[in-house]
Amino acid sequence: MSKQEQILPKSFQTHTFGCKVNYADSMHMEGSLRSVGGYDVPVDSGVSPETIVVNTCTVTQAADRQARSLIRKLSRKHPSSKIVVTGCSVVHEAEKYQNMTQVHRVVPIVKQSSLPQIVGWEDVEHQNPMPVLADSKRTRANIKLQDGCNAYCSFCILPYIRGRSKSIPLSELLPQVQHFISQGHVEIVTTGTHIGAYGRDLDPRLRLSDALKAFLSLDKDIRLRISSIEPSGITPDLVALVQQEDRIRPHFHVPMQSGSDFILKRMNRKYKASSYHQKISRLARSRSFMGLGSDVIVGFPGESVDDFEQTRSMIEQLPFTYLHVFPYSERPGTKSVQFKDDVAPQEKKRRVNILRDLSAQKQKVFLQSLLGRSHKVLFEKRKDHDGLLIGRSEHYAVVKAKGNDRLMERELEVKFVSIQNEASDSMHIIGEVL
Ligand code: SF4
C-alpha cells in the first residue's frame, strides 16, 4: 500500500459500462454488498475502496477496450484495491481479463449474486438471488425483468453472452418494486435485454403488460418507464395499457435497425418494415406527446443505396423524436461476419451523417411541439458551469431550469420555454419550474 493510500474495510466502488440491464445488475451487486455491511466510496473522495467492481459491456470492440483502459487507470489510482471484473465483456474475452495483472477476480454474470462471498465479506453463499436493493439517489431505480435473448439477430453477440431469455417471476419482482417505492424512488425503469419477451418462459405464461399491471397495483403514485423494447414486444395489450395508464411514461425506444426488408432478413430480424411502421404508428398515437427513439445500423453488409433510401424514407414518415445511428462494424463471434463488409467507410459515414441530421430535425420538431405547455420533469443534478438544474421530462427530453437543490429528486411541473443548442447533440429545453 502506498504511504498516502487509505483503504476503508468493506468499502466498494462500482463502475458500469453499457445498457440499463448492466446498470440494474450493478445495483443488485451494490445491494448485495451493502446487505453484508459494505458501503460505497464516492469516486473522488480521496480514499481507496477495498473492492472495485468493473461491470463491462461488449457491444462493440471499443467497449471492450474502454473497460480494459479503465481497469488500468483504476489500478494506478488505487494500487491496493482489489479490482473485480464482471459483465458481458468477461464472457467474451475472459482470458484477456484473467491475464491482466491489475485484475483480482473475474466474476461470471451468473455468479454476481455471490459477490460478497467472492470478495470475502461473507462466508456462506448469498441465499437470496435478488438481494436487498438500495440506491443512493432517489430518482430512477432500474429493475431487471428478464435477461438473455432467443432472437439471434445476425449482428448481435448478446445471445451468446447472456444465453436464452429467462424471466424473473413476479414473486421476486414485486418485493423489489415495493422496496423502491418505500425508498421514495420517483421512477422505476423496467429493463431487460429482450423485455418484450417477458413471461413467455414462465409457467403460467405471462406478458409484459401483466407485470406492469401488477407493479401499478402496488402504489397509486408509482411511475414506470419501459426501457428499450424490441418491435415484437409492442403488442396490442401493451399499447392499450399505455393508452389508459398515464403512470407509464410516454417514452419508448424501439430498435428499427433498417427500413429495408432485404436487410432486415439478413439481420435475422423477424419482422418486415411495414409491420414495424404499423406498430410504431399505433404506439405513437396512444398518447398525445410520445418520446419515441430508435436504433439504426447503417452500412450493414449488402445495404445498397436503395436499401438505405428505404430506411431514410421510413424514418422520415415515422414520428421519431431521436435516433441512435451506428455505422456497421464486424463483431467477431456473430453471424454477420459471414457477410462481406462491403459498404465503403466513406459511404457509411455519408449515410450516418444523413440520418443524424434527420434525427436532429425530428428532435427539434418534437421539442418545439412541447413549448408553451407544462410537462413533468425529474431533476437529477446541477450543471457546474451555468448552475442550472438538469433533468429529464416524462418523454425523456433533457430539460434545464433555474432552481435550488430542494427541487432535485422530485417530479415537478415545468413550463417549457425555449430550445437551446439546436441541431447539436446537446439540444435541450429551457424551462421554468411552476
Ligand atoms: S433482439 Fe436481436 S439485437 Fe436484441 S438482444 Fe436479441 S439478438 Fe440482440
CSV table of C-alpha atoms and ligand atoms in Angstrom, one decimal:
chain,number,residue,atom,x,y,z
A,1,MET,CA,0.0,0.0,0.0
A,2,SER,CA,1.4,3.4,-0.8
A,3,LYS,CA,2.1,5.8,2.1
A,4,GLN,CA,-0.9,8.1,1.4
A,5,GLU,CA,-3.3,5.4,0.3
A,6,GLN,CA,-6.1,4.9,2.9
A,7,ILE,CA,-8.2,1.8,2.5
A,8,LEU,CA,-11.5,1.5,4.3
A,9,PRO,CA,-12.6,-2.1,5.1
A,10,LYS,CA,-15.7,-3.3,3.4
A,11,SER,CA,-15.8,-0.3,1.1
A,12,PHE,CA,-16.5,-0.6,-2.6
A,13,GLN,CA,-17.0,1.3,-5.8
A,14,THR,CA,-18.7,0.2,-8.9
A,15,HIS,CA,-18.0,1.3,-12.5
A,16,THR,CA,-20.6,0.3,-15.1
A,17,PHE,CA,-20.5,0.3,-18.9
A,18,GLY,CA,-23.3,-0.4,-21.4
A,19,CYS,CA,-27.0,-0.7,-21.2
A,20,LYS,CA,-29.7,-0.4,-18.5
A,21,VAL,CA,-29.5,-4.1,-17.8
A,22,ASN,CA,-25.9,-3.8,-16.8
A,23,TYR,CA,-26.9,-0.8,-14.6
A,24,ALA,CA,-29.6,-3.0,-13.0
A,25,ASP,CA,-27.0,-5.7,-12.4
A,26,SER,CA,-24.7,-3.2,-10.8
A,27,MET,CA,-27.5,-2.1,-8.5
A,28,HIS,CA,-28.0,-5.7,-7.4
A,29,MET,CA,-24.4,-6.2,-6.7
A,30,GLU,CA,-24.2,-2.9,-4.8
A,31,GLY,CA,-27.3,-4.0,-2.8
A,32,SER,CA,-25.7,-7.4,-2.0
A,33,LEU,CA,-22.5,-5.8,-0.8
A,34,ARG,CA,-24.5,-3.3,1.3
A,35,SER,CA,-26.5,-6.1,2.8
A,36,VAL,CA,-23.4,-7.6,4.4
A,37,GLY,CA,-22.2,-4.3,5.8
A,38,GLY,CA,-20.4,-2.8,2.7
A,39,TYR,CA,-20.7,0.8,1.8
A,40,ASP,CA,-19.8,2.8,-1.3
A,41,VAL,CA,-16.9,5.2,-1.6
A,42,PRO,CA,-17.5,8.2,-4.0
A,43,VAL,CA,-15.1,8.3,-6.9
A,44,ASP,CA,-13.3,11.5,-5.9
A,45,SER,CA,-13.3,11.0,-2.1
A,46,GLY,CA,-9.5,10.6,-1.9
A,47,VAL,CA,-9.8,7.2,-0.2
A,48,SER,CA,-9.3,3.8,-1.9
A,49,PRO,CA,-12.2,1.3,-1.8
A,50,GLU,CA,-11.3,-2.2,-0.7
A,51,THR,CA,-13.1,-3.6,-3.7
A,52,ILE,CA,-13.7,-2.0,-7.1
A,53,VAL,CA,-16.3,-3.7,-9.3
A,54,VAL,CA,-16.0,-3.0,-13.1
A,55,ASN,CA,-19.1,-4.2,-14.9
A,56,THR,CA,-18.2,-4.4,-18.5
A,57,CYS,CA,-20.1,-4.2,-21.9
A,58,THR,CA,-19.1,-5.9,-25.1
A,59,VAL,CA,-21.5,-4.4,-27.6
A,60,THR,CA,-18.5,-3.1,-29.7
A,61,GLN,CA,-14.8,-3.8,-29.6
A,62,ALA,CA,-14.4,-0.2,-28.4
A,63,ALA,CA,-16.5,-1.1,-25.3
A,64,ASP,CA,-14.0,-3.9,-24.5
A,65,ARG,CA,-11.1,-1.6,-24.9
A,66,GLN,CA,-12.6,1.1,-22.8
A,67,ALA,CA,-13.2,-1.4,-19.9
A,68,ARG,CA,-9.5,-2.5,-20.0
A,69,SER,CA,-8.3,1.0,-20.1
A,70,LEU,CA,-10.4,2.0,-17.1
A,71,ILE,CA,-9.1,-1.1,-15.2
A,72,ARG,CA,-5.5,0.1,-15.8
A,73,LYS,CA,-6.4,3.7,-14.8
A,74,LEU,CA,-8.2,2.5,-11.6
A,75,SER,CA,-5.2,0.3,-10.7
A,76,ARG,CA,-2.8,3.2,-11.0
A,77,LYS,CA,-5.1,5.4,-8.8
A,78,HIS,CA,-5.9,2.7,-6.2
A,79,PRO,CA,-2.9,0.2,-6.3
A,80,SER,CA,-4.1,-1.6,-3.1
A,81,SER,CA,-7.8,-2.0,-4.1
A,82,LYS,CA,-9.0,-5.4,-5.4
A,83,ILE,CA,-10.4,-5.0,-8.9
A,84,VAL,CA,-13.2,-7.4,-9.7
A,85,VAL,CA,-14.4,-7.6,-13.3
A,86,THR,CA,-17.7,-8.8,-14.5
A,87,GLY,CA,-20.3,-8.2,-17.2
A,88,CYS,CA,-20.7,-9.2,-20.9
A,89,SER,CA,-17.1,-8.5,-21.9
A,90,VAL,CA,-15.9,-11.1,-19.4
A,91,VAL,CA,-17.9,-13.8,-21.1
A,92,HIS,CA,-16.5,-12.9,-24.5
A,93,GLU,CA,-12.9,-12.1,-23.5
A,94,ALA,CA,-12.4,-13.9,-20.1
A,95,GLU,CA,-8.8,-14.8,-20.8
A,96,LYS,CA,-7.8,-11.3,-21.6
A,97,TYR,CA,-9.1,-10.1,-18.2
A,98,GLN,CA,-7.7,-13.1,-16.3
A,99,ASN,CA,-4.3,-12.3,-17.8
A,100,MET,CA,-4.4,-8.7,-16.6
A,101,THR,CA,-2.2,-8.3,-13.5
A,102,GLN,CA,-4.4,-5.5,-12.3
A,103,VAL,CA,-7.4,-7.8,-12.1
A,104,HIS,CA,-8.0,-9.6,-8.8
A,105,ARG,CA,-11.0,-11.8,-9.8
A,106,VAL,CA,-13.1,-12.3,-12.9
A,107,VAL,CA,-16.8,-12.9,-11.9
A,108,PRO,CA,-19.1,-14.5,-14.5
A,109,ILE,CA,-22.6,-12.8,-14.8
A,110,VAL,CA,-24.3,-15.9,-13.3
A,111,LYS,CA,-22.1,-15.6,-10.2
A,112,GLN,CA,-22.8,-11.9,-9.5
A,113,SER,CA,-25.2,-12.7,-6.6
A,114,SER,CA,-22.3,-14.4,-4.8
A,115,LEU,CA,-20.2,-11.3,-4.9
A,116,PRO,CA,-20.0,-10.7,-1.1
A,117,GLN,CA,-18.6,-14.3,-0.7
A,118,ILE,CA,-16.3,-13.8,-3.7
A,119,VAL,CA,-14.7,-10.7,-2.1
A,120,GLY,CA,-14.5,-12.5,1.3
A,121,TRP,CA,-17.2,-10.4,3.0
A,122,GLU,CA,-19.5,-13.3,3.7
A,123,ASP,CA,-18.7,-16.9,4.4
A,124,VAL,CA,-21.7,-18.5,3.0
A,125,GLU,CA,-23.3,-18.3,-0.4
A,126,HIS,CA,-25.8,-15.5,-0.5
A,127,GLN,CA,-29.1,-17.3,-0.3
A,128,ASN,CA,-31.3,-14.6,-1.8
A,129,PRO,CA,-30.8,-14.5,-5.6
A,130,MET,CA,-32.3,-10.9,-5.6
A,131,PRO,CA,-30.6,-9.3,-2.6
A,132,VAL,CA,-31.9,-6.2,-0.8
A,133,LEU,CA,-31.6,-3.3,-3.1
A,134,ALA,CA,-30.7,0.2,-2.4
A,135,ASP,CA,-29.7,3.2,-4.4
A,136,SER,CA,-28.1,6.4,-3.1
A,137,LYS,CA,-30.2,8.6,-5.3
A,138,ARG,CA,-33.9,8.5,-5.0
A,139,THR,CA,-34.6,9.3,-8.7
A,140,ARG,CA,-34.7,6.4,-11.0
A,141,ALA,CA,-34.4,2.8,-10.0
A,142,ASN,CA,-33.8,0.1,-12.6
A,143,ILE,CA,-35.4,-3.2,-12.2
A,144,LYS,CA,-34.4,-6.2,-14.4
A,145,LEU,CA,-37.4,-8.3,-15.5
A,146,GLN,CA,-35.5,-10.7,-17.7
A,147,ASP,CA,-32.1,-11.5,-19.1
A,148,GLY,CA,-30.9,-13.2,-22.3
A,149,CYS,CA,-32.4,-13.4,-25.7
A,150,ASN,CA,-33.6,-16.1,-28.1
A,151,ALA,CA,-33.7,-13.9,-31.2
A,152,TYR,CA,-30.1,-14.3,-32.6
A,153,CYS,CA,-30.0,-11.2,-34.7
A,154,SER,CA,-27.0,-11.7,-37.0
A,155,PHE,CA,-25.1,-8.6,-35.8
A,156,CYS,CA,-25.6,-9.2,-32.1
A,157,ILE,CA,-23.4,-11.0,-29.6
A,158,LEU,CA,-25.8,-10.9,-26.8
A,159,PRO,CA,-27.5,-14.3,-27.0
A,160,TYR,CA,-24.0,-15.9,-26.9
A,161,ILE,CA,-23.2,-13.9,-23.8
A,162,ARG,CA,-26.3,-14.0,-21.8
A,163,GLY,CA,-28.0,-17.1,-23.0
A,164,ARG,CA,-31.7,-17.8,-23.6
A,165,SER,CA,-34.3,-15.4,-22.4
A,166,LYS,CA,-35.0,-16.0,-18.7
A,167,SER,CA,-37.8,-14.1,-16.9
A,168,ILE,CA,-37.8,-13.3,-13.3
A,169,PRO,CA,-41.1,-14.4,-11.6
A,170,LEU,CA,-43.4,-11.8,-10.3
A,171,SER,CA,-43.0,-13.2,-6.8
A,172,GLU,CA,-39.4,-11.9,-6.9
A,173,LEU,CA,-40.1,-8.7,-8.7
A,174,LEU,CA,-42.9,-7.4,-6.6
A,175,PRO,CA,-40.9,-7.1,-3.4
A,176,GLN,CA,-38.2,-5.2,-5.3
A,177,VAL,CA,-40.7,-2.8,-6.7
A,178,GLN,CA,-42.2,-2.4,-3.2
A,179,HIS,CA,-38.7,-1.7,-1.8
A,180,PHE,CA,-38.1,1.0,-4.4
A,181,ILE,CA,-41.4,2.6,-3.6
A,182,SER,CA,-40.7,2.6,0.2
A,183,GLN,CA,-37.3,4.1,-0.5
A,184,GLY,CA,-39.0,7.0,-2.3
A,185,HIS,CA,-37.8,6.4,-5.8
A,186,VAL,CA,-39.7,8.7,-8.1
A,187,GLU,CA,-39.5,6.5,-11.2
A,188,ILE,CA,-38.9,2.8,-11.7
A,189,VAL,CA,-37.4,1.7,-15.0
A,190,THR,CA,-38.3,-1.8,-16.2
A,191,THR,CA,-35.3,-3.2,-18.1
A,192,GLY,CA,-34.2,-6.4,-19.8
A,193,THR,CA,-32.2,-7.5,-22.8
A,194,HIS,CA,-35.4,-8.5,-24.6
A,195,ILE,CA,-38.0,-7.1,-22.2
A,196,GLY,CA,-40.9,-7.7,-24.7
A,197,ALA,CA,-40.2,-11.5,-24.2
A,198,TYR,CA,-41.0,-11.2,-20.5
A,199,GLY,CA,-43.0,-14.1,-19.1
A,200,ARG,CA,-43.0,-16.3,-22.2
A,201,ASP,CA,-40.8,-18.8,-20.4
A,202,LEU,CA,-42.8,-18.6,-17.1
A,203,ASP,CA,-45.5,-21.1,-16.0
A,204,PRO,CA,-48.2,-19.9,-16.2
A,205,ARG,CA,-47.1,-17.8,-19.1
A,206,LEU,CA,-47.2,-14.0,-18.6
A,207,ARG,CA,-46.9,-10.9,-20.8
A,208,LEU,CA,-45.0,-7.7,-20.1
A,209,SER,CA,-48.3,-5.9,-19.7
A,210,ASP,CA,-49.2,-8.4,-16.9
A,211,ALA,CA,-46.1,-7.5,-15.0
A,212,LEU,CA,-46.7,-3.7,-15.5
A,213,LYS,CA,-50.3,-4.0,-14.2
A,214,ALA,CA,-49.0,-5.9,-11.1
A,215,PHE,CA,-46.5,-3.1,-10.4
A,216,LEU,CA,-49.1,-0.4,-11.0
A,217,SER,CA,-51.4,-2.1,-8.5
A,218,LEU,CA,-48.8,-1.6,-5.7
A,219,ASP,CA,-49.0,2.2,-5.4
A,220,LYS,CA,-51.2,4.9,-6.9
A,221,ASP,CA,-48.2,7.3,-7.3
A,222,ILE,CA,-45.8,4.8,-8.9
A,223,ARG,CA,-44.2,5.9,-12.2
A,224,LEU,CA,-42.9,3.4,-14.7
A,225,ARG,CA,-40.6,3.8,-17.6
A,226,ILE,CA,-40.1,1.0,-20.1
A,227,SER,CA,-36.6,0.8,-21.4
A,228,SER,CA,-35.6,-0.3,-24.9
A,229,ILE,CA,-38.1,-2.8,-26.3
A,230,GLU,CA,-37.9,-4.9,-29.4
A,231,PRO,CA,-40.7,-4.4,-32.0
A,232,SER,CA,-42.1,-7.9,-31.2
A,233,GLY,CA,-42.8,-6.5,-27.7
A,234,ILE,CA,-45.1,-3.8,-29.0
A,235,THR,CA,-48.3,-5.9,-28.7
A,236,PRO,CA,-51.9,-4.7,-28.7
A,237,ASP,CA,-52.3,-5.3,-25.0
A,238,LEU,CA,-49.2,-3.2,-24.2
A,239,VAL,CA,-50.4,-0.3,-26.4
A,240,ALA,CA,-53.8,-0.4,-24.8
A,241,LEU,CA,-52.3,-0.3,-21.3
A,242,VAL,CA,-50.0,2.7,-22.3
A,243,GLN,CA,-53.1,4.4,-23.7
A,244,GLN,CA,-55.1,4.0,-20.5
A,245,GLU,CA,-52.3,4.5,-17.9
A,246,ASP,CA,-50.6,7.8,-17.5
A,247,ARG,CA,-48.4,6.4,-14.8
A,248,ILE,CA,-46.4,4.8,-17.6
A,249,ARG,CA,-44.1,7.3,-19.1
A,250,PRO,CA,-44.8,8.3,-22.7
A,251,HIS,CA,-41.4,7.3,-23.9
A,252,PHE,CA,-40.4,4.2,-25.9
A,253,HIS,CA,-37.2,3.2,-27.6
A,254,VAL,CA,-37.9,0.6,-30.2
A,255,PRO,CA,-34.9,-0.5,-32.4
A,256,MET,CA,-35.7,-0.5,-36.0
A,257,GLN,CA,-32.2,-1.2,-37.4
A,258,SER,CA,-33.3,-0.9,-41.1
A,259,GLY,CA,-36.3,0.0,-43.2
A,260,SER,CA,-35.3,-2.5,-46.0
A,261,ASP,CA,-36.9,-5.9,-45.9
A,262,PHE,CA,-33.8,-7.4,-47.6
A,263,ILE,CA,-31.5,-6.0,-44.9
A,264,LEU,CA,-33.9,-6.9,-42.1
A,265,LYS,CA,-33.8,-10.5,-43.3
A,266,ARG,CA,-30.0,-10.5,-43.5
A,267,MET,CA,-30.0,-9.2,-39.9
A,268,ASN,CA,-32.3,-12.1,-38.9
A,269,ARG,CA,-34.8,-9.5,-37.6
A,270,LYS,CA,-38.2,-11.3,-37.6
A,271,TYR,CA,-40.4,-8.5,-38.9
A,272,LYS,CA,-41.0,-6.6,-42.1
A,273,ALA,CA,-40.5,-2.9,-42.4
A,274,SER,CA,-44.3,-2.5,-43.0
A,275,SER,CA,-45.2,-4.2,-39.7
A,276,TYR,CA,-42.6,-2.1,-37.8
A,277,HIS,CA,-44.2,1.0,-39.4
A,278,GLN,CA,-47.7,-0.1,-38.3
A,279,LYS,CA,-46.7,-0.8,-34.7
A,280,ILE,CA,-44.8,2.4,-34.2
A,281,SER,CA,-47.6,4.5,-35.7
A,282,ARG,CA,-50.1,2.8,-33.3
A,283,LEU,CA,-47.8,3.3,-30.3
A,284,ALA,CA,-47.2,7.0,-31.2
A,285,ARG,CA,-51.0,7.6,-31.4
A,286,SER,CA,-51.6,6.1,-27.9
A,287,ARG,CA,-50.5,9.3,-26.1
A,288,SER,CA,-50.6,13.0,-27.1
A,289,PHE,CA,-46.9,13.6,-26.7
A,290,MET,CA,-44.7,10.5,-27.0
A,291,GLY,CA,-40.9,10.4,-26.9
A,292,LEU,CA,-40.0,7.8,-29.5
A,293,GLY,CA,-36.4,6.7,-30.1
A,294,SER,CA,-34.9,4.1,-32.3
A,295,ASP,CA,-31.6,2.4,-33.2
A,296,VAL,CA,-30.5,2.2,-36.8
A,297,ILE,CA,-27.5,0.3,-38.2
A,298,VAL,CA,-26.1,1.9,-41.3
A,299,GLY,CA,-24.0,0.2,-44.0
A,300,PHE,CA,-24.9,-3.3,-43.0
A,301,PRO,CA,-23.3,-5.8,-45.5
A,302,GLY,CA,-25.2,-5.7,-48.7
A,303,GLU,CA,-27.0,-2.4,-48.0
A,304,SER,CA,-27.4,-0.7,-51.4
A,305,VAL,CA,-28.2,2.9,-51.8
A,306,ASP,CA,-31.8,1.9,-52.4
A,307,ASP,CA,-32.0,-0.1,-49.2
A,308,PHE,CA,-30.6,2.9,-47.3
A,309,GLU,CA,-33.2,5.2,-49.0
A,310,GLN,CA,-35.9,2.9,-47.8
A,311,THR,CA,-34.6,3.3,-44.2
A,312,ARG,CA,-34.4,7.1,-44.6
A,313,SER,CA,-37.9,7.2,-46.1
A,314,MET,CA,-39.3,5.2,-43.2
A,315,ILE,CA,-37.6,7.4,-40.6
A,316,GLU,CA,-39.0,10.5,-42.4
A,317,GLN,CA,-42.5,9.1,-42.2
A,318,LEU,CA,-42.5,7.9,-38.5
A,319,PRO,CA,-42.8,10.3,-35.6
A,320,PHE,CA,-39.4,9.5,-34.0
A,321,THR,CA,-38.1,12.1,-31.6
A,322,TYR,CA,-34.5,11.0,-31.7
A,323,LEU,CA,-32.3,8.2,-33.2
A,324,HIS,CA,-29.2,6.4,-32.3
A,325,VAL,CA,-27.4,5.8,-35.6
A,326,PHE,CA,-24.5,3.3,-35.7
A,327,PRO,CA,-22.2,2.5,-38.7
A,328,TYR,CA,-22.0,-1.3,-39.1
A,329,SER,CA,-18.7,-2.9,-37.9
A,330,GLU,CA,-17.9,-6.5,-37.7
A,331,ARG,CA,-18.2,-8.2,-34.4
A,332,PRO,CA,-16.3,-11.5,-34.1
A,333,GLY,CA,-18.5,-14.3,-32.9
A,334,THR,CA,-21.6,-13.0,-34.6
A,335,LYS,CA,-23.4,-14.5,-37.7
A,336,SER,CA,-23.0,-11.4,-39.8
A,337,VAL,CA,-19.2,-11.8,-40.1
A,338,GLN,CA,-20.1,-14.4,-42.8
A,339,PHE,CA,-21.2,-11.4,-45.0
A,340,LYS,CA,-18.6,-9.3,-46.7
A,341,ASP,CA,-18.5,-5.8,-45.0
A,342,ASP,CA,-18.9,-4.2,-48.5
A,343,VAL,CA,-20.1,-0.7,-47.8
A,344,ALA,CA,-17.1,1.6,-48.0
A,345,PRO,CA,-16.2,3.6,-44.8
A,346,GLN,CA,-16.8,6.9,-46.6
A,347,GLU,CA,-20.2,5.8,-47.8
A,348,LYS,CA,-21.1,4.6,-44.3
A,349,LYS,CA,-20.1,8.0,-43.0
A,350,ARG,CA,-22.2,9.7,-45.5
A,351,ARG,CA,-25.3,7.6,-44.6
A,352,VAL,CA,-24.7,8.1,-40.9
A,353,ASN,CA,-24.5,11.9,-41.3
A,354,ILE,CA,-27.7,12.0,-43.3
A,355,LEU,CA,-29.6,10.0,-40.6
A,356,ARG,CA,-28.0,12.0,-37.7
A,357,ASP,CA,-29.1,15.3,-39.4
A,358,LEU,CA,-32.6,13.8,-39.8
A,359,SER,CA,-32.6,12.8,-36.1
A,360,ALA,CA,-31.7,16.4,-35.1
A,361,GLN,CA,-34.5,17.8,-37.3
A,362,LYS,CA,-37.0,15.4,-35.8
A,363,GLN,CA,-35.8,16.1,-32.3
A,364,LYS,CA,-36.3,19.8,-32.9
A,365,VAL,CA,-39.8,19.4,-34.3
A,366,PHE,CA,-40.7,17.4,-31.2
A,367,LEU,CA,-39.2,19.8,-28.7
A,368,GLN,CA,-41.0,22.7,-30.5
A,369,SER,CA,-44.3,20.9,-30.1
A,370,LEU,CA,-43.7,20.8,-26.3
A,371,LEU,CA,-43.1,24.5,-25.9
A,372,GLY,CA,-45.6,26.8,-24.2
A,373,ARG,CA,-47.1,23.9,-22.1
A,374,SER,CA,-46.1,22.4,-18.8
A,375,HIS,CA,-44.8,18.8,-18.5
A,376,LYS,CA,-43.5,16.6,-15.7
A,377,VAL,CA,-39.7,16.7,-15.1
A,378,LEU,CA,-37.5,14.9,-12.7
A,379,PHE,CA,-34.3,16.9,-11.9
A,380,GLU,CA,-31.3,14.8,-11.0
A,381,LYS,CA,-28.2,17.1,-10.9
A,382,ARG,CA,-26.9,20.6,-11.3
A,383,LYS,CA,-24.6,21.7,-14.0
A,384,ASP,CA,-21.4,23.3,-12.8
A,385,HIS,CA,-20.8,26.0,-15.4
A,386,ASP,CA,-24.2,27.6,-15.6
A,387,GLY,CA,-25.6,26.4,-12.3
A,388,LEU,CA,-28.9,25.2,-13.9
A,389,LEU,CA,-30.7,22.1,-12.7
A,390,ILE,CA,-30.7,19.3,-15.2
A,391,GLY,CA,-33.4,16.6,-15.6
A,392,ARG,CA,-35.5,14.6,-17.9
A,393,SER,CA,-39.0,15.2,-18.9
A,394,GLU,CA,-41.6,12.4,-18.9
A,395,HIS,CA,-40.8,11.9,-22.6
A,396,TYR,CA,-37.1,11.7,-21.8
A,397,ALA,CA,-36.2,15.1,-23.2
A,398,VAL,CA,-33.3,16.9,-21.4
A,399,VAL,CA,-34.6,19.9,-19.5
A,400,LYS,CA,-32.7,22.7,-17.7
A,401,ALA,CA,-34.1,25.2,-15.3
A,402,LYS,CA,-33.2,27.6,-12.5
A,403,GLY,CA,-33.9,26.4,-9.0
A,404,ASN,CA,-32.4,25.4,-5.7
A,405,ASP,CA,-31.3,22.0,-4.6
A,406,ARG,CA,-34.6,21.2,-2.9
A,407,LEU,CA,-36.1,20.8,-6.4
A,408,MET,CA,-33.9,17.8,-7.1
A,409,GLU,CA,-35.2,14.2,-6.9
A,410,ARG,CA,-38.8,15.3,-7.2
A,411,GLU,CA,-41.2,15.2,-10.0
A,412,LEU,CA,-42.2,18.8,-10.9
A,413,GLU,CA,-44.4,20.6,-13.3
A,414,VAL,CA,-42.2,22.7,-15.6
A,415,LYS,CA,-43.2,25.1,-18.3
A,416,PHE,CA,-41.2,24.6,-21.4
A,417,VAL,CA,-40.0,28.0,-22.6
A,418,SER,CA,-37.3,27.6,-25.3
A,419,ILE,CA,-34.9,25.3,-27.0
A,420,GLN,CA,-31.1,25.6,-26.6
A,421,ASN,CA,-28.2,24.2,-28.7
A,422,GLU,CA,-30.5,23.4,-31.6
A,423,ALA,CA,-29.1,20.9,-34.2
A,424,SER,CA,-26.5,19.6,-31.8
A,425,ASP,CA,-26.1,16.6,-29.6
A,426,SER,CA,-26.8,18.7,-26.6
A,427,MET,CA,-30.1,20.1,-27.8
A,428,HIS,CA,-32.4,20.7,-24.8
A,429,ILE,CA,-35.3,22.6,-23.3
A,430,ILE,CA,-35.1,25.6,-21.0
A,431,GLY,CA,-37.9,25.5,-18.6
A,432,GLU,CA,-39.4,27.3,-15.6
A,433,VAL,CA,-40.5,25.4,-12.6
A,434,LEU,CA,-44.1,26.2,-11.8
B,1,SF4,S1,-33.3,-9.0,-30.1
B,1,SF4,FE1,-31.6,-9.1,-31.5
B,1,SF4,S2,-30.4,-7.2,-31.1
B,1,SF4,FE2,-31.8,-7.5,-29.4
B,1,SF4,S3,-30.6,-8.6,-27.8
B,1,SF4,FE3,-31.7,-10.2,-29.0
B,1,SF4,S4,-30.3,-10.7,-30.7
B,1,SF4,FE4,-29.5,-8.8,-29.8
